Structure formats: structure tokens, C-alpha cells
PDB file of C-alpha atoms in Angstrom:
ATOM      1  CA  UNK K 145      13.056 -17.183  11.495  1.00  0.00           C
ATOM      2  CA  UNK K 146      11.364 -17.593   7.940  1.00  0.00           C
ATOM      3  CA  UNK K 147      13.344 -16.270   5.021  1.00  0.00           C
ATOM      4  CA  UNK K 148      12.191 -14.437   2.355  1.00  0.00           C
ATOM      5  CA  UNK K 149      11.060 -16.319  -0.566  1.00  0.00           C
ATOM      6  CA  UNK K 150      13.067 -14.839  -4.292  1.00  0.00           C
ATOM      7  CA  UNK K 151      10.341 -16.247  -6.866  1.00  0.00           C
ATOM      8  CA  UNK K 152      10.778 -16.602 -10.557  1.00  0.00           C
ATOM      9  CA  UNK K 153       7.257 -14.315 -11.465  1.00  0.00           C
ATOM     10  CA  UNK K 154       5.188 -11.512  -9.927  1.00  0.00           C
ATOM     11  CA  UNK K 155       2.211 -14.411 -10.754  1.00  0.00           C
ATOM     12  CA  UNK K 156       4.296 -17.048  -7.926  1.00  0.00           C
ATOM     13  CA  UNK K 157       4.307 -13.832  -5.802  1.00  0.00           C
ATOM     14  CA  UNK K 158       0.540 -13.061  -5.142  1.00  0.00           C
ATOM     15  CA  UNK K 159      -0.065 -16.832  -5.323  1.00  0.00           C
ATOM     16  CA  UNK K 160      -2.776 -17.829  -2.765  1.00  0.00           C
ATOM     17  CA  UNK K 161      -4.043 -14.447  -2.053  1.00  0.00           C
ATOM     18  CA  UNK K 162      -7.542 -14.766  -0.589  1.00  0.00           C
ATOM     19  CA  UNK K 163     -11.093 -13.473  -1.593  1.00  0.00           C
ATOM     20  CA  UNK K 164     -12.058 -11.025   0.721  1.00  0.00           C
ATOM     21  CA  UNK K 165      -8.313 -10.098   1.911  1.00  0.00           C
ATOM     22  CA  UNK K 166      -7.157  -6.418   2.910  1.00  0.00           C
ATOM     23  CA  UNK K 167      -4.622  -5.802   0.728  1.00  0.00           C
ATOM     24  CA  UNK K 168      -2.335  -2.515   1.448  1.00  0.00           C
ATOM     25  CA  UNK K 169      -0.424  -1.203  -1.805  1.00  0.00           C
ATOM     26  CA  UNK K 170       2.157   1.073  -2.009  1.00  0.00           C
ATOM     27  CA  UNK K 171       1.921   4.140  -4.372  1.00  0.00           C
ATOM     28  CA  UNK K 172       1.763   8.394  -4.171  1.00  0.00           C
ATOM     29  CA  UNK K 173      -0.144   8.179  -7.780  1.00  0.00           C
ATOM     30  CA  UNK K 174       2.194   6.391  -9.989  1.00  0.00           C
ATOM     31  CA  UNK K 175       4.923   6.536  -8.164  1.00  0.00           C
ATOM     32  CA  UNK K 176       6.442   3.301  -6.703  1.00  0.00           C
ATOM     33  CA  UNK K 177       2.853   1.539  -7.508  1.00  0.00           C
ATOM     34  CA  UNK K 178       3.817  -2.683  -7.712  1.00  0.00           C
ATOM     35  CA  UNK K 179       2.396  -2.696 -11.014  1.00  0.00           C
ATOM     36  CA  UNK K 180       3.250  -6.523 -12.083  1.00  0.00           C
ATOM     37  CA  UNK K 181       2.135  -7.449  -8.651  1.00  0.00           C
ATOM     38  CA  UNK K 182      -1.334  -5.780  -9.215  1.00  0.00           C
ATOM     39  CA  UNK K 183      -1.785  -7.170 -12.695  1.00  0.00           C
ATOM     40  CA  UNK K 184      -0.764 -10.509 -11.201  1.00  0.00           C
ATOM     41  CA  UNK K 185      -3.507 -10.140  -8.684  1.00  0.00           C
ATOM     42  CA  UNK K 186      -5.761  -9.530 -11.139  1.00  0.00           C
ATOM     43  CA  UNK K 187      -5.017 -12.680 -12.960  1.00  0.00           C
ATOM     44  CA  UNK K 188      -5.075 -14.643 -10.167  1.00  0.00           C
ATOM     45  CA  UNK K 189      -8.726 -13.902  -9.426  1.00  0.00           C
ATOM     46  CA  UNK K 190      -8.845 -12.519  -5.821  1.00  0.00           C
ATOM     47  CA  UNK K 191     -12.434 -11.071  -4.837  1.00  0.00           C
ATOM     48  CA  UNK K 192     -13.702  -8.903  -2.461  1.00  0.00           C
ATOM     49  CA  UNK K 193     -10.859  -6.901  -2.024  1.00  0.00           C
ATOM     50  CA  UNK K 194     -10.574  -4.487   0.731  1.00  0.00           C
ATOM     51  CA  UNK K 195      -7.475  -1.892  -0.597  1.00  0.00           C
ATOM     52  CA  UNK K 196      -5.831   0.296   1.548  1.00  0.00           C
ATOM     53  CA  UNK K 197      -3.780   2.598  -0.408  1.00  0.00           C
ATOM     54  CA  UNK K 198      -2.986   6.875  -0.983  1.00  0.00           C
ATOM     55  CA  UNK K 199      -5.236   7.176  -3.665  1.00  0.00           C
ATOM     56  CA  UNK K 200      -8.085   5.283  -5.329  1.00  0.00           C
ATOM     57  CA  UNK K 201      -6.152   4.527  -8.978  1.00  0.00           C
ATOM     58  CA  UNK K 202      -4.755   6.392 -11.643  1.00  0.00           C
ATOM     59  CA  UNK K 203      -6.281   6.366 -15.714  1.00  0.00           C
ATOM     60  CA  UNK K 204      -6.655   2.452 -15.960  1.00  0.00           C
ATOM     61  CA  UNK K 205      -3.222   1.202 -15.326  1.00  0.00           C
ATOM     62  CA  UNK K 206      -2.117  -0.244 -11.425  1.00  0.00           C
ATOM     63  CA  UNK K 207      -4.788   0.043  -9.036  1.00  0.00           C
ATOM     64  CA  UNK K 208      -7.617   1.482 -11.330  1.00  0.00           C
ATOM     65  CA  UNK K 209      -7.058  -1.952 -13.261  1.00  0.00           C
ATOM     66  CA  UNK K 210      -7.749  -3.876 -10.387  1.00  0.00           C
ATOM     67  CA  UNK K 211     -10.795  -2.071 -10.083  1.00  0.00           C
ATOM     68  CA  UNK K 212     -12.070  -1.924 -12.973  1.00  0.00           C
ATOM     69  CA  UNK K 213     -11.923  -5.732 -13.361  1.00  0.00           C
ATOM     70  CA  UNK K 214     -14.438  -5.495 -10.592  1.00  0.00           C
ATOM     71  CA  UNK K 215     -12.364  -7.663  -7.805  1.00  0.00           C
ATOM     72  CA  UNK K 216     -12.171  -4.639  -5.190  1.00  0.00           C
ATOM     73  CA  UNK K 217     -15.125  -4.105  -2.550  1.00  0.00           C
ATOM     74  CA  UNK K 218     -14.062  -1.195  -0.239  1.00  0.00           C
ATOM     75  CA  UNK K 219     -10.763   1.185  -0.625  1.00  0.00           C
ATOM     76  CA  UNK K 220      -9.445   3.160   2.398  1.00  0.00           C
ATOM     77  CA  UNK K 221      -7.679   5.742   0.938  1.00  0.00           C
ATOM     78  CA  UNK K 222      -6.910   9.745   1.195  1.00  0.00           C
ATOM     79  CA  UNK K 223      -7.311  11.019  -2.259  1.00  0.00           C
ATOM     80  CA  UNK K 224      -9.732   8.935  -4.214  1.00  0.00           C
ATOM     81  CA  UNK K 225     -10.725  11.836  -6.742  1.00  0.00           C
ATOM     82  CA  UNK K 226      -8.017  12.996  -8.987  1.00  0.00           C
ATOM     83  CA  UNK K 227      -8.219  14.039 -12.872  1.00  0.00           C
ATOM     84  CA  UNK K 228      -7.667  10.750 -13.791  1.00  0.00           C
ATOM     85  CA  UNK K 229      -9.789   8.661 -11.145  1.00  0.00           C
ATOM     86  CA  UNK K 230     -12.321   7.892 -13.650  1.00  0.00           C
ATOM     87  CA  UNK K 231     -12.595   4.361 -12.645  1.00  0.00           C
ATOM     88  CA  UNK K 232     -13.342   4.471  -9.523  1.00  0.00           C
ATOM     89  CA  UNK K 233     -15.669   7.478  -9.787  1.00  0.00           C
ATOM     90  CA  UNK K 234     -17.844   5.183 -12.082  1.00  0.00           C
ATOM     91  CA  UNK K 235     -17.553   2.284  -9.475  1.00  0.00           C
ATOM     92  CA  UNK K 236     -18.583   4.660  -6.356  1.00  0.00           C
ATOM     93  CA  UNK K 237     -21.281   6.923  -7.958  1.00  0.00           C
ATOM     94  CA  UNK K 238     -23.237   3.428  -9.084  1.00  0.00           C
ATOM     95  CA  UNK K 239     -23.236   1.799  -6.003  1.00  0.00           C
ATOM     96  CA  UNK K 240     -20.411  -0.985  -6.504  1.00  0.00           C
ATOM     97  CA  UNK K 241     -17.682  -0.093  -4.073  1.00  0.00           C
ATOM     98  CA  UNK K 242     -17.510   1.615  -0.503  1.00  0.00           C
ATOM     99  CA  UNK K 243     -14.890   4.042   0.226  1.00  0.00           C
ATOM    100  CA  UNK K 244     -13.279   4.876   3.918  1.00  0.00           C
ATOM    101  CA  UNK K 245     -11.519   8.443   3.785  1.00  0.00           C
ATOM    102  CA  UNK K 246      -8.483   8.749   6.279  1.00  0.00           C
ATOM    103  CA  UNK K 247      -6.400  11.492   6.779  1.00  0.00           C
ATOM    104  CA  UNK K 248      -3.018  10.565   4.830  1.00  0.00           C
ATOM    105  CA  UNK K 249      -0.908  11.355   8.105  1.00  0.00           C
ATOM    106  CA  UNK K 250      -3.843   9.116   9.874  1.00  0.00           C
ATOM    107  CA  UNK K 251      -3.688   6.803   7.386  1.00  0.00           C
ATOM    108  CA  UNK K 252       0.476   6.559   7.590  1.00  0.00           C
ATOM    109  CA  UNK K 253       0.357   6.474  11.586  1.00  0.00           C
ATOM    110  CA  UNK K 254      -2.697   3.939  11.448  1.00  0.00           C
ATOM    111  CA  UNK K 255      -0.491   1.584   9.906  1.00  0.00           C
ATOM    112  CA  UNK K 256       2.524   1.981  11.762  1.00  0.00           C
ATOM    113  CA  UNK K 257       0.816   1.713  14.462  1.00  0.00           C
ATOM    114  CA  UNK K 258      -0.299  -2.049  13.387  1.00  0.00           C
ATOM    115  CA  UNK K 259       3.429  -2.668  12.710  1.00  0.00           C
ATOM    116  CA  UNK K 260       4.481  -1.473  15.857  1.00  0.00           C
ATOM    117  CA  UNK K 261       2.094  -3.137  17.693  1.00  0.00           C
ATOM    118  CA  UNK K 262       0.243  -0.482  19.064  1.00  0.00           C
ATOM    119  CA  UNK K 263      -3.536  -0.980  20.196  1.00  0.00           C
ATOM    120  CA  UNK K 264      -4.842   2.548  19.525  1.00  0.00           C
ATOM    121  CA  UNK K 265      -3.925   6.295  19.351  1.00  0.00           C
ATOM    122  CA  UNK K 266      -5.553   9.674  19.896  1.00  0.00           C
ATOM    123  CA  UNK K 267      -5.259  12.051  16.908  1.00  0.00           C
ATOM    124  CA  UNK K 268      -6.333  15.744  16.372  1.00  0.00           C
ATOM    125  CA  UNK K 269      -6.747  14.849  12.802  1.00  0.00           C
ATOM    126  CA  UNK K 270     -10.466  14.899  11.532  1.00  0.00           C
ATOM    127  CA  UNK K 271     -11.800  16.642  15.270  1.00  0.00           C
ATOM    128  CA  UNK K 272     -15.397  18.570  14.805  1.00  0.00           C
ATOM    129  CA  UNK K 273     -15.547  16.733  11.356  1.00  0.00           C
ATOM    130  CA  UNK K 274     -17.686  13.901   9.718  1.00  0.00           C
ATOM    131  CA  UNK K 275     -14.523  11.552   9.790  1.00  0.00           C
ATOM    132  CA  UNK K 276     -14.493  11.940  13.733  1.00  0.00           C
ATOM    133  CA  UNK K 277     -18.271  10.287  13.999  1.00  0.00           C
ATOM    134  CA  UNK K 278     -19.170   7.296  16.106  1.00  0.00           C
ATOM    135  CA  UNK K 279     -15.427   7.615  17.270  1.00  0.00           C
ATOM    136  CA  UNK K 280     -14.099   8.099  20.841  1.00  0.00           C
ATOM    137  CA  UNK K 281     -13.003  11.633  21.368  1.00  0.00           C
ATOM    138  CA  UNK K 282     -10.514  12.821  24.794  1.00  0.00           C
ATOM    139  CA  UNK K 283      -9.622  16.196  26.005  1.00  0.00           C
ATOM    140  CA  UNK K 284      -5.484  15.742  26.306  1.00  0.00           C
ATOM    141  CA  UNK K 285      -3.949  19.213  27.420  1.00  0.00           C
ATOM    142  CA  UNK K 286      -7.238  20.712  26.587  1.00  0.00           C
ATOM    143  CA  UNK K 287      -7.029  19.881  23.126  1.00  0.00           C
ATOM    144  CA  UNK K 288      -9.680  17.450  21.714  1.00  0.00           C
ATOM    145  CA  UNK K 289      -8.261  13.667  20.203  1.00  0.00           C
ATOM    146  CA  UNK K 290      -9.870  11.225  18.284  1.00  0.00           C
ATOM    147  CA  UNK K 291      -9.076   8.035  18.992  1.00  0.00           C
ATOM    148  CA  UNK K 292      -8.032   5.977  15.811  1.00  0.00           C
ATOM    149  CA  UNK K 293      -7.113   2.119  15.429  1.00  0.00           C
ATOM    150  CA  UNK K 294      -4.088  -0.043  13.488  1.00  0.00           C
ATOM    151  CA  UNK K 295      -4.687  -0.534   9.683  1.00  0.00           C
ATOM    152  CA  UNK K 296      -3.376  -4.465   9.361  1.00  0.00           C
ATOM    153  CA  UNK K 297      -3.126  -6.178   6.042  1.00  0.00           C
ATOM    154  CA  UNK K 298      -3.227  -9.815   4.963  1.00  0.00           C
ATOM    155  CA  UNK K 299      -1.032  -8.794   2.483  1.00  0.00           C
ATOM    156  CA  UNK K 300       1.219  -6.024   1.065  1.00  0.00           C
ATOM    157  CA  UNK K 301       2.038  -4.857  -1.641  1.00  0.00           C
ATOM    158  CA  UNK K 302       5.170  -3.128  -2.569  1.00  0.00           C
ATOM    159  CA  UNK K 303       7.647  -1.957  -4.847  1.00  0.00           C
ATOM    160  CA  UNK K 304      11.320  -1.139  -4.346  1.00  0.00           C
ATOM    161  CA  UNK K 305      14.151  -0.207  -6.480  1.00  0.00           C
ATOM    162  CA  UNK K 306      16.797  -3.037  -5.115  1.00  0.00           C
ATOM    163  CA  UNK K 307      16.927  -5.844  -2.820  1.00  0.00           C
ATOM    164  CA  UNK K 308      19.475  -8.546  -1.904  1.00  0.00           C
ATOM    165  CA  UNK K 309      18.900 -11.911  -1.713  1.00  0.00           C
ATOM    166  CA  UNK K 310      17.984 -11.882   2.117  1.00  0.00           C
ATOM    167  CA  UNK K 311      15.196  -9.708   1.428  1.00  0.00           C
ATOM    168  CA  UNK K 312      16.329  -6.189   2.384  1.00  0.00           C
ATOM    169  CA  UNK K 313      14.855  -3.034   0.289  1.00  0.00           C
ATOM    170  CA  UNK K 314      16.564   0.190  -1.040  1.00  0.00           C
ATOM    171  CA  UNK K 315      13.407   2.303  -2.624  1.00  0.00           C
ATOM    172  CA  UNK K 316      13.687   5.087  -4.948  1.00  0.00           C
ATOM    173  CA  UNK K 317      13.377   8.279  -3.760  1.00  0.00           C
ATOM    174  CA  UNK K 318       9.936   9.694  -3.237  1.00  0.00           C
ATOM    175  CA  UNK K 319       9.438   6.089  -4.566  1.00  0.00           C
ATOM    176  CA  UNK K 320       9.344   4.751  -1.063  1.00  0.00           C
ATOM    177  CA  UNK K 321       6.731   6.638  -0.011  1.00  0.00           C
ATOM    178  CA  UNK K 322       3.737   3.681   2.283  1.00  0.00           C
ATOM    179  CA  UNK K 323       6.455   0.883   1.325  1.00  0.00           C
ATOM    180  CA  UNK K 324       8.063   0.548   4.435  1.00  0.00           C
ATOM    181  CA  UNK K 325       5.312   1.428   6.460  1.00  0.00           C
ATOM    182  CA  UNK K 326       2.863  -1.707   4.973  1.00  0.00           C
ATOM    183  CA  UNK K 327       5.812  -3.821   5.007  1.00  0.00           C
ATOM    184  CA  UNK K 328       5.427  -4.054   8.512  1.00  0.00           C
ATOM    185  CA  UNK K 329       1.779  -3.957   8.860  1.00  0.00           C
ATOM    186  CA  UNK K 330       0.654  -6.925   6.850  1.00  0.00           C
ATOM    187  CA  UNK K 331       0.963 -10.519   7.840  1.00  0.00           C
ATOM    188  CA  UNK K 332       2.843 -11.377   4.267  1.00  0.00           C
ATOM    189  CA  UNK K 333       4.418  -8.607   2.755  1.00  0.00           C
ATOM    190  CA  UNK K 334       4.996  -9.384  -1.144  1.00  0.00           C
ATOM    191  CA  UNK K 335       7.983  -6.810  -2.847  1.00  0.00           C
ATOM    192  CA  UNK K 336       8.622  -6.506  -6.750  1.00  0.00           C
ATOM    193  CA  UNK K 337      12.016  -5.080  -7.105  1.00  0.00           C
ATOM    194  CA  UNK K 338      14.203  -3.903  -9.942  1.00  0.00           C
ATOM    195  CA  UNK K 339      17.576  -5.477  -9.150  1.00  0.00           C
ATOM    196  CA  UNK K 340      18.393  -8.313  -6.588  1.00  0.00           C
ATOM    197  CA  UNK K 341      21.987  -8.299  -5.643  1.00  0.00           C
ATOM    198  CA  UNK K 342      24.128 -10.480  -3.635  1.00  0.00           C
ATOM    199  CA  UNK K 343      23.946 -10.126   0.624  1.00  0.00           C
ATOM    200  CA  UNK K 344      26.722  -7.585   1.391  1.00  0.00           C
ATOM    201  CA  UNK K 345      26.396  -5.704  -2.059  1.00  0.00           C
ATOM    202  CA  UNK K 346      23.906  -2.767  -0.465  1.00  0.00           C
ATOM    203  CA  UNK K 347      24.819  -0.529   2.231  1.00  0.00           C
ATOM    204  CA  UNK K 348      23.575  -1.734   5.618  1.00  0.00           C
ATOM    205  CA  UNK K 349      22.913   2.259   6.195  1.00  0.00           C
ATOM    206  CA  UNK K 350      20.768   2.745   2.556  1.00  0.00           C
ATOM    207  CA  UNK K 351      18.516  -0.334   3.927  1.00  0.00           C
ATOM    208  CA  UNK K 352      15.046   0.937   5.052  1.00  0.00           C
ATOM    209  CA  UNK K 353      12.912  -2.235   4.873  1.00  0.00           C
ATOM    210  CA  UNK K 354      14.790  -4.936   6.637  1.00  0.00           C
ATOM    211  CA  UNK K 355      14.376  -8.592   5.259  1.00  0.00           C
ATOM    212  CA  UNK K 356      12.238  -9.693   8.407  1.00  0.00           C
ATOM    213  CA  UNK K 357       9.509  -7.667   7.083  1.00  0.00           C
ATOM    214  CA  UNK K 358       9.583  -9.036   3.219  1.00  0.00           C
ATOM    215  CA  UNK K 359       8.497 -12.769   3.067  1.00  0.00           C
ATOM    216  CA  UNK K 360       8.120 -12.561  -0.717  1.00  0.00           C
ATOM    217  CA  UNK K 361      10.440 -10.908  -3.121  1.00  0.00           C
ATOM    218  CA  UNK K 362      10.420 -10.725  -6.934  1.00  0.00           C
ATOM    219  CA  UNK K 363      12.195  -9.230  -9.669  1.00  0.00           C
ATOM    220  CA  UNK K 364      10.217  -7.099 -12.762  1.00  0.00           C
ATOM    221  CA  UNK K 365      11.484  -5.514 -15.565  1.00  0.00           C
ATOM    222  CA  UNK K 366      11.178  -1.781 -14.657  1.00  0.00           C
ATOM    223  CA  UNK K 367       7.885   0.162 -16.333  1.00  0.00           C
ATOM    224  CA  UNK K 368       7.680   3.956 -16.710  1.00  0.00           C
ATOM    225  CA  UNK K 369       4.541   5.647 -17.659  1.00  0.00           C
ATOM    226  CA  UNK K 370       4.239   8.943 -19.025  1.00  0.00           C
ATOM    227  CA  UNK K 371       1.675  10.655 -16.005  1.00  0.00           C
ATOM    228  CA  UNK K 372       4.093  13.097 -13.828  1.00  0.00           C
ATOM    229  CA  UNK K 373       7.242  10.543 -14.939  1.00  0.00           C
ATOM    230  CA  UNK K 374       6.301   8.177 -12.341  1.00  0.00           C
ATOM    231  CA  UNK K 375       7.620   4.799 -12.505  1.00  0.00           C
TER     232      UNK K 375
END
């Protein structure tokens, strides 16, 4: 079994990150966005981006960053249009990215289904709507499904409050929110962390993200911004 990599800087972390990747990134706005593993990102030149993440970016910080320095083509998110979504508004109005809307529960369960190996699931989410079109629909109990697929990632991106050196992640509170799920739906899962203790210095029962899931780990200074107090 490989063991998670501890690296020295977020820019080690995101290291060989391919053009045209789907990259899933943890975040409810601000809140436990992997900022220094975004900005990294955007130093390190990926293209082509497809970005799965809750919402479509925030002001110009995190994910509106990334798009603005034009590397993202297509985000599947559930709430791209927020006060402060003026970035991507720009991009999608003109032309110059594509959007997928999901359901967030969909978009949760999507993903977990990828980690958990499931091949496909029937949701009442989105029935009778535009979201549902082209899709399979089933009567179940006479209730109408659609039938939705796994969200995998190349990569994902996270952010957690600590980790030991093994690779296991304590979030934040409301914090947590996608982490765990995209830690197990991506092929590498990359984790900027506040604190990295010693193996037997967290609680086994505080653990949510076990270090099988986390093949990269780094530790960042922590960052708060001043939008809803989100860190």
C-alpha cells in the first residue's frame, strides 16, 4: 500500500497535474476552500480544467482565481451565481466556459458513488426538469428516478484542519463539508492542512478521511478572509 507523500510546498503538491484534468475542490463558499493548493495550480500552468466543486468561485480569491487566469474549461457545480461570482459570470455570459448544474445532494451522492464504486443510481432529484433531459428515467414504487452516474476526479483537492504523518484528516467543522467525499473519488487526492502531528497524537474516533484516501499531504500557514469569516 502507497503512503501518503508530506511535501515541503503546496507548489510540490499539485506537481504534475495535467491539462485537461477533472479536478474536484473542496469548499461551501470560502469555507474549507485549499486556497495555496489552487494558487499553486495556477502557477503550475494546468489547462483545460474541468472543476467540480459547490459553487463556481467567490470575489477573485480560490477558485474565481483559477478562473480568471483563464485555465478552467467546464465547472460542475450547484451554485455558480452568488453576489460575488463576478468572475465566472463574465467567463459564462461571453462564451469561454461551460457549466454542468447538479443538484448539491446529486452532486454529493454522484461522487460517493465514484468512491464507493458504484456504477449508477436512480434519483428523484431534477424529475420533470431540464436537468433530467437525455437521461434514463424508471418508475420505482410508482415514483419517477433519474438515473445519474459517479463524478471521478484525476485529482482532489482539499483542505483540512490537522493531519498526522500517515495521512489521516480531522476537518473543521462545517469546514469539512465535499472533503471527505472527493477524497475518495479522485485517483490522487492532494490535502493542505494546518497542523501535521505525530501518528497516535489524533483520536482514531475524530478521523474522518483515513490516510488510504490522501496520497499527498501538505502543510500551509492558515488564511482567513473577511466574506462570512470563512477560512
Amino acid at each position: 500500500m502507497a503512503r501518503t507523500e508530506v511535501l515541503e510546498t503546496a507548489d510540490q503538491a499539485v506537481a504534475g497535474i495535467a491539462d485537461g484534468s477533472t479536478v474536484l475542490v473542496g469548499g461551501f463558499g470560502l469555507a474549507g476552500m485549499p486556497f495555496d493548493l489552487i494558487d499553486a495550480l495556477i502557477r503550475q500552468g494546468a489547462q483545460d480544467l474541468t472543476i467540480v466543486s459547490n459553487n463556481a468561485g467567490n470575489g477573485e480569491v480560490g477558485l474565481a482565481a483559477l478562473l480568471k487566469a483563464g485555465r478552467v474549461a467546464k465547472v460542475i457545480c450547484s451554485f455558480p451565481r452568488q453576489s460575488d461570482s463576478y468572475v465566472f459570470d463574465e467567463l459564462y455570459r461571453s462564451g469561454r466556459i461551460e457549466l454542468e448544474l447538479v443538484p448539491q445532494g446529486n452532486l454529493a451522492e454522484r461522487m460517493r458513488a465514484a468512491g464507493a464504486g458504484i456504477g449508477a443510481f436512480f434519483s428523484p432529484v431534477a424529475v420533470g426538469t431540464p436537468l433530467a433531459e437525455g437521461k434514463e428515467t424508471r418508475e420505482i414504487d410508482g415514483r419517477e428516478f433519474v438515473l445519474e452516474h459517479p463524478i471521478r476526479g484525476d485529482v482532489a483537492l482539499i483542505s483540512a484542519d490537522r493531519a498526522d504523518r500517515l495521512g489521516n484528516l480531522v476537518y473543521r467543522r462545517t469546514a469539512r463539508n465535499f472533503g471527505p467525499v472527493m477524497a475518495t473519488a479522485a485517483a490522487t487526492t492532494i490535502a493542505q492542512v494546518d497542523q501535521i502531528v505525530d501518528p497516535g497524537d489524533l483520536d482514531p474516533e475524530a478521523v474522518v478521511t483515513p490516510s488510504i484516501f490522501v496520497d499527498r499531504l501538505v502543510r500551509v500557514p492558515a488564511r482567513r478572509y473577511t466574506v462570512q469569516g470563512a477560512r
